[in-house]
Amino acid sequence: MTKRNKIRLTFVGILILTLLAGIIDWPKGPDLDLYPIKIPYEKELKVHLGLDLQGGSHLVYEADLSKVDPENYDSSMAGVRDVIERRVNALGVSEPVVQTVIVGDRRRLIVELAGIQDVNEAIELIGQTPSLDFREQDESQIPAEPEVQEIETPAETNTEEGSEGGNAEGDQAENIENNILENIKIEGEGEDTKFVTEDGQEIDYEALSQMIQQQQYPGFKLTALSGQHLVNAQLQFDQQTNQPMIGLSFNDEGKKLFAEITERNVGKPLAIFLDNALISAPNVNEPIRDGQAVISGQFTLEEAKDLAMRLNAGALPVPINLISQNTVGATLGKISIEKSFLAGLIGLLMVCLFMIIFYRLPGLLSVFALIIYVLVTLALFKLIPVTLTLAGIAGFILSIGMAVDANVLIFERIREELRLGKTLGSAVDSGFQHAWPSIRDSNLSTIITCGVLGWFGVGIIRGFAVTLGVGVILSMFSTIFITKIFLQIISNKWLGKRLYLFNVKKKEINDKNY
């Protein structure tokens, strides 16, 4: 195949790529569904908007790591992040962003929930993450007398059905909590909040919670087994009564702890608490060593489903406190999109006008290449997908400018080659060859910077880095591949004699060579 035929074939490939990108970019374009041809792939093609464009809730939590060893800070924060991600995903929140950041010696968690306008709803979603723990009877105190309920392995069927605490127990617990709080003085607000007892002793929130728990349920004490040892919770049904119940599976550490707890509590109640509230206190008939257990009680089907979902969401490894909240309205996001689109369109038109005026025919070809670049980039943003924010849009527009900058370097080099008396085809090849090192180095430095910002940055910084990095990579493809093919297609003797179309005057050639 001759060089000319290769150029023509490549040109056809560029046209096909442009058509496909245009179909993807079209607002009502088809989504990808390859199941009809036996390829298990399906993808919804849409522009993913960030919090500042779509509207939603922005929450900042601070973790209480006072009882965690410094070497375990990172693992504890990773656990908190994973738990909250599972929680909001299970509740159907669209594209949540959950990130951990370090501010001085403090660890904070940023939660962005796009599409949620009610910040109280967002706080409730996060706050619903349960704290599950198991408590055994405290022999040093008067034991509680919960209604007996059996804790069983899934294989057993001789369970005596019990019942969970009634309203009287809940009312009593609420009264105890109110009595304790009446004797506690609250000072300060937000992260500076302090709890002070009657004798002037300051206590933290965790100590206050434990004080309330101990007063509410004096017959039980905490064990080492908690929700962090839970692998899975699933809805099951009692084979005899057909009542819904929740099956529990523990990890290896939880399996060992559960076996030890049940061994020393045979014939005694083992209390199960969720969010510091007593769910049930079944009697242990025999040691359970396989790490499998069932919570049975007076659950409705919906209650059992909800409880299983909440347990699967996990328990927070460390307490977190809300220190900042913000709501971005959908109207503000719509205005931002409109203004960003207008600014980008004006900038693109001005760049196109500049290229045509200063470089004439090559400038016109670069405009076509630039349009293809924009179409392909937007299509890629949908396919990845990239979540667009205002900072991300700024990065994309900046990458357009860098694509034009590369074209300027190439066109100036081509003009220099034409002034030296070279043919048009030779000048095009030589121009790209000599301009490439400068384009490569400048774009590579930008890509490295984007990589650093994307790796270490969070929020809008990362969004800016991603869109700019993707845009720069594609701009190199657009400049070195598409623009070059366009110039090679038009390179012929007829145009070689009309160099004014390349803004090169004949007297400039004569002055240089004759």
GROMACS .gro file of C-alpha atoms in nm, residues 19-20 30 43 81 118 128 342 382 420 426 444 479:
model
   13
   19LEU     CA    1  -1.917   0.998   1.377
   20LEU     CA    2  -1.905   0.754   1.670
   30PRO     CA    3  -2.795   0.529   2.258
   43LYS     CA    4  -2.325   0.108   3.019
   81ARG     CA    5  -1.468   0.553   5.460
  118ASP     CA    6  -3.206   1.830   5.198
  128GLN     CA    7  -2.801   0.551   6.025
  342LEU     CA    8  -2.115   3.006   2.725
  382LYS     CA    9  -1.902   0.975   2.919
  420LEU     CA   10   1.362   2.780   0.299
  426SER     CA   11   0.834   1.810   0.260
  444LEU     CA   12   0.467   1.561   2.934
  479THR     CA   13  -0.235   1.769   1.693
   0.00000   0.00000   0.00000
